[in-house]
Amino acid sequence: MAEIRKYVNPPAAEVICEFRFPEDLPWDMTYPGMLYAHLKDAYPKRDQRYVREVVMLLGPEGLREEIVVSERSIFLTEDEGCAVQVGPRLLSVSCQRPYVHWEAFSEKILEGFDRFREVISIDAIGTMNLRYVNLIEIPEREVTLSDYFAFYPTLPPELPRVPAGFITGCEFAFHDNRDNCRVELTDAVPESTENNAFLLNIDYYLTEGESIPLDGVADWLEIAHTHVRDIFEACIKDPLRDLFVLREEAAAPAR
């Protein structure tokens, strides 16, 4: 059985769970205010933002990309570390560093989802995802990726040994293609010029056209988190675990 590792300094800079609902779901501009009334004890601060998104639309000429601007209401905790975003047919729950442990974050997700269901009558989920943005800073001026990562770009000898920047990624299917997981490793800007930094993004999502029952969201989240955790551990090596500092008392066999 795989070992569950918990860290003193986990690299998760942000964790996000987003729900998108079918386009035929009727939407009323009063919904965000109604939802805020249910969540304001936990998320007392409120803000509005406009978000630009690229969407794929099917027209007579076929598929085309279009930029859509939508308004979102954002509810924030007192310290602004966690947030709920709501917009037309969208609900998002997120927390920034310092990372709250999974049990606490999953409670926030389910609380937001349950309150959303109370305000808005939904009978299906279009898609949903669980994403971990891991910011990994290594205190070395020059890093050999293979020393720290098991998932990294390999370069032929004809190319420069150290690229100025890079992005490498894969997408994996799970549960008979019901779910996919996108994994990307890129370079990032370190806080100190003495260091190197990298972003390891792991985005597990329910594929379009697939469905889970509304009462099955909690189970899906546990499955998603298990895969995200296992993929994260598969992508890194022990020198990174040493940087994150393993909580030895928390290590336990996976069940």
PDB file of C-alpha atoms in Angstrom:
ATOM      1  CA  MET A   1       0.000   0.000   0.000  1.00  0.00           C
ATOM      2  CA  ALA A   2       1.150   3.513  -0.815  1.00  0.00           C
ATOM      3  CA  GLU A   3       2.288   5.727   1.993  1.00  0.00           C
ATOM      4  CA  ILE A   4       0.347   8.925   2.725  1.00  0.00           C
ATOM      5  CA  ARG A   5       2.812  11.737   3.282  1.00  0.00           C
ATOM      6  CA  LYS A   6       2.015  15.052   4.928  1.00  0.00           C
ATOM      7  CA  TYR A   7       4.462  17.920   4.998  1.00  0.00           C
ATOM      8  CA  VAL A   8       5.365  20.725   7.373  1.00  0.00           C
ATOM      9  CA  ASN A   9       5.949  23.056   4.387  1.00  0.00           C
ATOM     10  CA  PRO A  10       3.678  21.792   1.590  1.00  0.00           C
ATOM     11  CA  PRO A  11       4.313  23.530  -1.749  1.00  0.00           C
ATOM     12  CA  ALA A  12       0.640  24.126  -2.620  1.00  0.00           C
ATOM     13  CA  ALA A  13       0.409  27.849  -3.428  1.00  0.00           C
ATOM     14  CA  GLU A  14      -3.273  27.578  -4.327  1.00  0.00           C
ATOM     15  CA  VAL A  15      -5.915  24.854  -4.433  1.00  0.00           C
ATOM     16  CA  ILE A  16      -9.088  25.309  -6.439  1.00  0.00           C
ATOM     17  CA  CYS A  17     -12.269  23.343  -6.935  1.00  0.00           C
ATOM     18  CA  GLU A  18     -14.555  24.629  -9.680  1.00  0.00           C
ATOM     19  CA  PHE A  19     -18.019  23.530 -10.744  1.00  0.00           C
ATOM     20  CA  ARG A  20     -19.560  24.478 -14.079  1.00  0.00           C
ATOM     21  CA  PHE A  21     -23.207  23.819 -14.734  1.00  0.00           C
ATOM     22  CA  PRO A  22     -25.080  23.149 -18.009  1.00  0.00           C
ATOM     23  CA  GLU A  23     -25.810  26.101 -20.293  1.00  0.00           C
ATOM     24  CA  ASP A  24     -29.546  25.421 -20.101  1.00  0.00           C
ATOM     25  CA  LEU A  25     -29.555  26.206 -16.361  1.00  0.00           C
ATOM     26  CA  PRO A  26     -31.636  29.382 -15.915  1.00  0.00           C
ATOM     27  CA  TRP A  27     -29.593  32.141 -14.294  1.00  0.00           C
ATOM     28  CA  ASP A  28     -30.802  35.099 -12.246  1.00  0.00           C
ATOM     29  CA  MET A  29     -28.555  38.014 -11.263  1.00  0.00           C
ATOM     30  CA  THR A  30     -29.992  37.867  -7.745  1.00  0.00           C
ATOM     31  CA  TYR A  31     -28.441  34.442  -7.109  1.00  0.00           C
ATOM     32  CA  PRO A  32     -25.002  35.708  -5.929  1.00  0.00           C
ATOM     33  CA  GLY A  33     -26.625  37.963  -3.301  1.00  0.00           C
ATOM     34  CA  MET A  34     -28.788  35.104  -2.079  1.00  0.00           C
ATOM     35  CA  LEU A  35     -25.760  32.818  -1.837  1.00  0.00           C
ATOM     36  CA  TYR A  36     -23.766  35.456   0.036  1.00  0.00           C
ATOM     37  CA  ALA A  37     -26.531  35.611   2.657  1.00  0.00           C
ATOM     38  CA  HIS A  38     -25.880  31.902   3.303  1.00  0.00           C
ATOM     39  CA  LEU A  39     -22.082  32.192   3.400  1.00  0.00           C
ATOM     40  CA  LYS A  40     -21.319  35.595   4.905  1.00  0.00           C
ATOM     41  CA  ASP A  41     -20.517  34.219   8.374  1.00  0.00           C
ATOM     42  CA  ALA A  42     -17.583  32.261   6.934  1.00  0.00           C
ATOM     43  CA  TYR A  43     -16.833  34.680   4.076  1.00  0.00           C
ATOM     44  CA  PRO A  44     -17.639  38.191   5.372  1.00  0.00           C
ATOM     45  CA  LYS A  45     -15.817  40.168   2.659  1.00  0.00           C
ATOM     46  CA  ARG A  46     -17.426  40.654  -0.740  1.00  0.00           C
ATOM     47  CA  ASP A  47     -16.070  41.867  -4.072  1.00  0.00           C
ATOM     48  CA  GLN A  48     -17.036  41.947  -7.750  1.00  0.00           C
ATOM     49  CA  ARG A  49     -14.695  41.203 -10.645  1.00  0.00           C
ATOM     50  CA  TYR A  50     -14.913  40.889 -14.401  1.00  0.00           C
ATOM     51  CA  VAL A  51     -13.240  37.804 -15.847  1.00  0.00           C
ATOM     52  CA  ARG A  52     -12.229  37.261 -19.469  1.00  0.00           C
ATOM     53  CA  GLU A  53     -12.427  33.683 -20.692  1.00  0.00           C
ATOM     54  CA  VAL A  54     -11.816  31.998 -24.018  1.00  0.00           C
ATOM     55  CA  VAL A  55     -14.722  29.685 -24.864  1.00  0.00           C
ATOM     56  CA  MET A  56     -15.332  27.367 -27.788  1.00  0.00           C
ATOM     57  CA  LEU A  57     -18.582  28.010 -29.635  1.00  0.00           C
ATOM     58  CA  LEU A  58     -20.178  25.879 -32.343  1.00  0.00           C
ATOM     59  CA  GLY A  59     -21.659  27.880 -35.211  1.00  0.00           C
ATOM     60  CA  PRO A  60     -22.555  27.342 -38.886  1.00  0.00           C
ATOM     61  CA  GLU A  61     -18.873  27.703 -39.777  1.00  0.00           C
ATOM     62  CA  GLY A  62     -17.824  25.152 -37.183  1.00  0.00           C
ATOM     63  CA  LEU A  63     -15.962  25.559 -33.896  1.00  0.00           C
ATOM     64  CA  ARG A  64     -14.562  28.993 -33.107  1.00  0.00           C
ATOM     65  CA  GLU A  65     -12.910  30.660 -30.131  1.00  0.00           C
ATOM     66  CA  GLU A  66     -14.551  33.663 -28.577  1.00  0.00           C
ATOM     67  CA  ILE A  67     -13.553  35.858 -25.636  1.00  0.00           C
ATOM     68  CA  VAL A  68     -16.383  36.201 -23.148  1.00  0.00           C
ATOM     69  CA  VAL A  69     -16.397  38.716 -20.293  1.00  0.00           C
ATOM     70  CA  SER A  70     -18.461  37.696 -17.285  1.00  0.00           C
ATOM     71  CA  GLU A  71     -19.048  39.210 -13.863  1.00  0.00           C
ATOM     72  CA  ARG A  72     -18.231  37.201 -10.776  1.00  0.00           C
ATOM     73  CA  SER A  73     -19.069  37.788  -7.149  1.00  0.00           C
ATOM     74  CA  ILE A  74     -16.263  36.877  -4.778  1.00  0.00           C
ATOM     75  CA  PHE A  75     -16.738  36.135  -1.078  1.00  0.00           C
ATOM     76  CA  LEU A  76     -13.575  36.143   1.045  1.00  0.00           C
ATOM     77  CA  THR A  77     -12.651  34.960   4.509  1.00  0.00           C
ATOM     78  CA  GLU A  78     -11.554  37.648   6.974  1.00  0.00           C
ATOM     79  CA  ASP A  79      -7.862  36.999   6.200  1.00  0.00           C
ATOM     80  CA  GLU A  80      -8.669  36.677   2.452  1.00  0.00           C
ATOM     81  CA  GLY A  81      -6.905  33.309   2.374  1.00  0.00           C
ATOM     82  CA  CYS A  82      -9.941  31.411   1.050  1.00  0.00           C
ATOM     83  CA  ALA A  83     -12.621  32.499  -1.383  1.00  0.00           C
ATOM     84  CA  VAL A  84     -15.869  31.469  -3.014  1.00  0.00           C
ATOM     85  CA  GLN A  85     -16.534  32.766  -6.525  1.00  0.00           C
ATOM     86  CA  VAL A  86     -19.928  32.603  -8.155  1.00  0.00           C
ATOM     87  CA  GLY A  87     -20.927  33.623 -11.651  1.00  0.00           C
ATOM     88  CA  PRO A  88     -23.328  32.497 -14.372  1.00  0.00           C
ATOM     89  CA  ARG A  89     -23.446  28.715 -14.043  1.00  0.00           C
ATOM     90  CA  LEU A  90     -20.189  28.647 -12.113  1.00  0.00           C
ATOM     91  CA  LEU A  91     -19.070  28.013  -8.530  1.00  0.00           C
ATOM     92  CA  SER A  92     -15.458  28.025  -7.379  1.00  0.00           C
ATOM     93  CA  VAL A  93     -13.913  27.438  -3.947  1.00  0.00           C
ATOM     94  CA  SER A  94     -10.215  28.189  -3.436  1.00  0.00           C
ATOM     95  CA  CYS A  95      -7.581  28.610  -0.737  1.00  0.00           C
ATOM     96  CA  GLN A  96      -4.121  30.120  -0.974  1.00  0.00           C
ATOM     97  CA  ARG A  97      -0.936  29.394   0.952  1.00  0.00           C
ATOM     98  CA  PRO A  98      -0.626  28.510   3.764  1.00  0.00           C
ATOM     99  CA  TYR A  99      -2.438  25.391   2.581  1.00  0.00           C
ATOM    100  CA  VAL A 100      -5.229  24.098   4.772  1.00  0.00           C
ATOM    101  CA  HIS A 101      -5.203  20.307   4.999  1.00  0.00           C
ATOM    102  CA  TRP A 102      -7.440  18.328   2.663  1.00  0.00           C
ATOM    103  CA  GLU A 103     -10.084  17.508   5.265  1.00  0.00           C
ATOM    104  CA  ALA A 104     -10.624  21.226   5.952  1.00  0.00           C
ATOM    105  CA  PHE A 105     -10.575  22.216   2.278  1.00  0.00           C
ATOM    106  CA  SER A 106     -13.011  19.485   1.235  1.00  0.00           C
ATOM    107  CA  GLU A 107     -15.400  20.703   3.942  1.00  0.00           C
ATOM    108  CA  LYS A 108     -15.251  24.193   2.438  1.00  0.00           C
ATOM    109  CA  ILE A 109     -15.976  22.791  -1.018  1.00  0.00           C
ATOM    110  CA  LEU A 110     -18.979  20.772   0.112  1.00  0.00           C
ATOM    111  CA  GLU A 111     -20.324  23.637   2.239  1.00  0.00           C
ATOM    112  CA  GLY A 112     -20.196  25.982  -0.755  1.00  0.00           C
ATOM    113  CA  PHE A 113     -21.737  23.384  -3.070  1.00  0.00           C
ATOM    114  CA  ASP A 114     -24.553  22.553  -0.650  1.00  0.00           C
ATOM    115  CA  ARG A 115     -25.400  26.250  -0.143  1.00  0.00           C
ATOM    116  CA  PHE A 116     -25.340  26.742  -3.933  1.00  0.00           C
ATOM    117  CA  ARG A 117     -27.848  23.903  -4.322  1.00  0.00           C
ATOM    118  CA  GLU A 118     -30.098  25.484  -1.697  1.00  0.00           C
ATOM    119  CA  VAL A 119     -30.209  28.776  -3.604  1.00  0.00           C
ATOM    120  CA  ILE A 120     -30.193  27.507  -7.186  1.00  0.00           C
ATOM    121  CA  SER A 121     -32.158  24.510  -8.322  1.00  0.00           C
ATOM    122  CA  ILE A 122     -29.680  22.362 -10.261  1.00  0.00           C
ATOM    123  CA  ASP A 123     -30.191  18.850 -11.542  1.00  0.00           C
ATOM    124  CA  ALA A 124     -26.811  18.214 -13.179  1.00  0.00           C
ATOM    125  CA  ILE A 125     -23.145  19.199 -13.198  1.00  0.00           C
ATOM    126  CA  GLY A 126     -21.550  20.128 -16.508  1.00  0.00           C
ATOM    127  CA  THR A 127     -17.994  19.545 -15.345  1.00  0.00           C
ATOM    128  CA  MET A 128     -15.881  20.008 -12.226  1.00  0.00           C
ATOM    129  CA  ASN A 129     -12.219  19.984 -11.377  1.00  0.00           C
ATOM    130  CA  LEU A 130      -9.766  19.882  -8.491  1.00  0.00           C
ATOM    131  CA  ARG A 131      -6.531  21.741  -9.157  1.00  0.00           C
ATOM    132  CA  TYR A 132      -3.340  22.059  -7.129  1.00  0.00           C
ATOM    133  CA  VAL A 133      -0.842  24.776  -8.066  1.00  0.00           C
ATOM    134  CA  ASN A 134       2.450  23.802  -6.420  1.00  0.00           C
ATOM    135  CA  LEU A 135       5.141  26.484  -6.268  1.00  0.00           C
ATOM    136  CA  ILE A 136       8.461  24.772  -5.579  1.00  0.00           C
ATOM    137  CA  GLU A 137      11.491  26.905  -4.756  1.00  0.00           C
ATOM    138  CA  ILE A 138      14.893  25.229  -4.597  1.00  0.00           C
ATOM    139  CA  PRO A 139      17.741  27.106  -2.858  1.00  0.00           C
ATOM    140  CA  GLU A 140      20.309  26.561  -5.606  1.00  0.00           C
ATOM    141  CA  ARG A 141      21.525  28.828  -8.412  1.00  0.00           C
ATOM    142  CA  GLU A 142      21.614  25.953 -10.905  1.00  0.00           C
ATOM    143  CA  VAL A 143      19.323  22.955 -10.645  1.00  0.00           C
ATOM    144  CA  THR A 144      19.553  19.567 -12.319  1.00  0.00           C
ATOM    145  CA  LEU A 145      15.884  18.708 -12.720  1.00  0.00           C
ATOM    146  CA  SER A 146      16.457  14.966 -12.543  1.00  0.00           C
ATOM    147  CA  ASP A 147      17.858  15.365  -9.021  1.00  0.00           C
ATOM    148  CA  TYR A 148      14.518  16.673  -7.736  1.00  0.00           C
ATOM    149  CA  PHE A 149      11.825  15.591 -10.196  1.00  0.00           C
ATOM    150  CA  ALA A 150      10.789  12.260 -11.671  1.00  0.00           C
ATOM    151  CA  PHE A 151       8.598  14.208 -14.152  1.00  0.00           C
ATOM    152  CA  TYR A 152      10.608  16.703 -16.215  1.00  0.00           C
ATOM    153  CA  PRO A 153      11.580  17.468 -19.826  1.00  0.00           C
ATOM    154  CA  THR A 154      14.413  15.415 -21.299  1.00  0.00           C
ATOM    155  CA  LEU A 155      16.629  17.173 -23.840  1.00  0.00           C
ATOM    156  CA  PRO A 156      18.812  15.742 -26.598  1.00  0.00           C
ATOM    157  CA  PRO A 157      22.540  16.497 -26.247  1.00  0.00           C
ATOM    158  CA  GLU A 158      22.447  18.785 -29.310  1.00  0.00           C
ATOM    159  CA  LEU A 159      20.406  21.368 -27.370  1.00  0.00           C
ATOM    160  CA  PRO A 160      21.729  23.693 -24.643  1.00  0.00           C
ATOM    161  CA  ARG A 161      21.994  21.914 -21.316  1.00  0.00           C
ATOM    162  CA  VAL A 162      19.980  24.516 -19.405  1.00  0.00           C
ATOM    163  CA  PRO A 163      16.927  25.995 -21.206  1.00  0.00           C
ATOM    164  CA  ALA A 164      16.002  29.624 -20.564  1.00  0.00           C
ATOM    165  CA  GLY A 165      12.456  28.458 -19.875  1.00  0.00           C
ATOM    166  CA  PHE A 166      10.372  25.330 -20.361  1.00  0.00           C
ATOM    167  CA  ILE A 167       6.975  23.726 -20.060  1.00  0.00           C
ATOM    168  CA  THR A 168       6.321  19.995 -20.115  1.00  0.00           C
ATOM    169  CA  GLY A 169       2.982  18.306 -19.692  1.00  0.00           C
ATOM    170  CA  CYS A 170       0.902  15.159 -20.003  1.00  0.00           C
ATOM    171  CA  GLU A 171      -2.750  14.270 -19.719  1.00  0.00           C
ATOM    172  CA  PHE A 172      -3.938  11.005 -18.225  1.00  0.00           C
ATOM    173  CA  ALA A 173      -7.344   9.306 -18.325  1.00  0.00           C
ATOM    174  CA  PHE A 174      -8.978   7.607 -15.347  1.00  0.00           C
ATOM    175  CA  HIS A 175     -12.088   5.543 -14.667  1.00  0.00           C
ATOM    176  CA  ASP A 176     -12.853   4.567 -18.269  1.00  0.00           C
ATOM    177  CA  ASN A 177     -12.243   8.136 -19.487  1.00  0.00           C
ATOM    178  CA  ARG A 178     -14.771   9.633 -17.094  1.00  0.00           C
ATOM    179  CA  ASP A 179     -11.989  11.743 -15.586  1.00  0.00           C
ATOM    180  CA  ASN A 180      -8.803  13.261 -16.928  1.00  0.00           C
ATOM    181  CA  CYS A 181      -5.794  14.737 -15.162  1.00  0.00           C
ATOM    182  CA  ARG A 182      -3.528  17.344 -16.729  1.00  0.00           C
ATOM    183  CA  VAL A 183       0.003  17.544 -15.268  1.00  0.00           C
ATOM    184  CA  GLU A 184       2.369  20.384 -16.161  1.00  0.00           C
ATOM    185  CA  LEU A 185       5.793  21.414 -14.922  1.00  0.00           C
ATOM    186  CA  THR A 186       7.118  24.864 -15.833  1.00  0.00           C
ATOM    187  CA  ASP A 187       9.823  27.214 -14.679  1.00  0.00           C
ATOM    188  CA  ALA A 188       8.754  30.102 -12.443  1.00  0.00           C
ATOM    189  CA  VAL A 189      10.160  33.292 -10.948  1.00  0.00           C
ATOM    190  CA  PRO A 190      11.885  32.652  -7.596  1.00  0.00           C
ATOM    191  CA  GLU A 191      11.628  35.010  -4.640  1.00  0.00           C
ATOM    192  CA  SER A 192      15.441  35.177  -4.478  1.00  0.00           C
ATOM    193  CA  THR A 193      17.924  35.339  -7.354  1.00  0.00           C
ATOM    194  CA  GLU A 194      19.923  32.728  -5.438  1.00  0.00           C
ATOM    195  CA  ASN A 195      17.117  30.197  -5.951  1.00  0.00           C
ATOM    196  CA  ASN A 196      15.275  28.414  -8.741  1.00  0.00           C
ATOM    197  CA  ALA A 197      11.496  28.039  -8.808  1.00  0.00           C
ATOM    198  CA  PHE A 198       9.083  25.717 -10.597  1.00  0.00           C
ATOM    199  CA  LEU A 199       5.316  25.335 -10.904  1.00  0.00           C
ATOM    200  CA  LEU A 200       3.866  21.842 -10.781  1.00  0.00           C
ATOM    201  CA  ASN A 201       0.206  22.083 -11.800  1.00  0.00           C
ATOM    202  CA  ILE A 202      -2.040  19.062 -11.298  1.00  0.00           C
ATOM    203  CA  ASP A 203      -5.585  19.531 -12.593  1.00  0.00           C
ATOM    204  CA  TYR A 204      -7.988  16.587 -12.196  1.00  0.00           C
ATOM    205  CA  TYR A 205     -11.357  17.054 -13.886  1.00  0.00           C
ATOM    206  CA  LEU A 206     -14.604  15.441 -14.903  1.00  0.00           C
ATOM    207  CA  THR A 207     -14.615  15.275 -18.696  1.00  0.00           C
ATOM    208  CA  GLU A 208     -17.301  17.004 -20.760  1.00  0.00           C
ATOM    209  CA  GLY A 209     -20.308  14.820 -21.434  1.00  0.00           C
ATOM    210  CA  GLU A 210     -19.692  12.645 -18.387  1.00  0.00           C
ATOM    211  CA  SER A 211     -21.794  12.984 -15.280  1.00  0.00           C
ATOM    212  CA  ILE A 212     -21.953  12.126 -11.635  1.00  0.00           C
ATOM    213  CA  PRO A 213     -25.030  12.379  -9.405  1.00  0.00           C
ATOM    214  CA  LEU A 214     -25.280  15.524  -7.299  1.00  0.00           C
ATOM    215  CA  ASP A 215     -25.071  13.414  -4.163  1.00  0.00           C
ATOM    216  CA  GLY A 216     -21.897  11.789  -5.490  1.00  0.00           C
ATOM    217  CA  VAL A 217     -19.780  14.961  -5.396  1.00  0.00           C
ATOM    218  CA  ALA A 218     -18.139  14.108  -2.061  1.00  0.00           C
ATOM    219  CA  ASP A 219     -17.090  10.665  -3.316  1.00  0.00           C
ATOM    220  CA  TRP A 220     -15.768  12.141  -6.572  1.00  0.00           C
ATOM    221  CA  LEU A 221     -13.695  14.686  -4.636  1.00  0.00           C
ATOM    222  CA  GLU A 222     -12.083  11.959  -2.533  1.00  0.00           C
ATOM    223  CA  ILE A 223     -11.212  10.002  -5.686  1.00  0.00           C
ATOM    224  CA  ALA A 224      -9.847  13.156  -7.330  1.00  0.00           C
ATOM    225  CA  HIS A 225      -7.737  14.066  -4.314  1.00  0.00           C
ATOM    226  CA  THR A 226      -6.301  10.554  -4.064  1.00  0.00           C
ATOM    227  CA  HIS A 227      -5.183  10.674  -7.700  1.00  0.00           C
ATOM    228  CA  VAL A 228      -3.786  14.211  -7.338  1.00  0.00           C
ATOM    229  CA  ARG A 229      -1.830  13.177  -4.240  1.00  0.00           C
ATOM    230  CA  ASP A 230      -0.462  10.040  -5.897  1.00  0.00           C
ATOM    231  CA  ILE A 231       0.516  11.922  -9.065  1.00  0.00           C
ATOM    232  CA  PHE A 232       2.264  14.605  -7.009  1.00  0.00           C
ATOM    233  CA  GLU A 233       4.289  12.005  -5.156  1.00  0.00           C
ATOM    234  CA  ALA A 234       5.146  10.239  -8.418  1.00  0.00           C
ATOM    235  CA  CYS A 235       6.462  13.509  -9.902  1.00  0.00           C
ATOM    236  CA  ILE A 236       8.920  14.375  -7.120  1.00  0.00           C
ATOM    237  CA  LYS A 237      11.997  12.801  -5.548  1.00  0.00           C
ATOM    238  CA  ASP A 238      13.252  12.583  -1.967  1.00  0.00           C
ATOM    239  CA  PRO A 239      15.383  15.780  -2.062  1.00  0.00           C
ATOM    240  CA  LEU A 240      12.148  17.746  -2.583  1.00  0.00           C
ATOM    241  CA  ARG A 241      10.449  15.824   0.207  1.00  0.00           C
ATOM    242  CA  ASP A 242      13.336  16.873   2.428  1.00  0.00           C
ATOM    243  CA  LEU A 243      12.681  20.514   1.504  1.00  0.00           C
ATOM    244  CA  PHE A 244       8.982  20.151   2.309  1.00  0.00           C
ATOM    245  CA  VAL A 245       9.841  18.381   5.613  1.00  0.00           C
ATOM    246  CA  LEU A 246       7.879  15.182   6.064  1.00  0.00           C
ATOM    247  CA  ARG A 247       5.691  14.928   9.144  1.00  0.00           C
ATOM    248  CA  GLU A 248       6.832  11.509  10.236  1.00  0.00           C
ATOM    249  CA  GLU A 249       4.063  11.101  12.799  1.00  0.00           C
ATOM    250  CA  ALA A 250       1.494  11.670  10.043  1.00  0.00           C
ATOM    251  CA  ALA A 251       2.849   9.008   7.706  1.00  0.00           C
ATOM    252  CA  ALA A 252       0.437   6.105   7.479  1.00  0.00           C
ATOM    253  CA  PRO A 253      -0.396   3.319   5.033  1.00  0.00           C
ATOM    254  CA  ALA A 254      -3.038   4.311   2.484  1.00  0.00           C
ATOM    255  CA  ARG A 255      -6.329   2.546   2.835  1.00  0.00           C
TER     256      ARG A 255
END
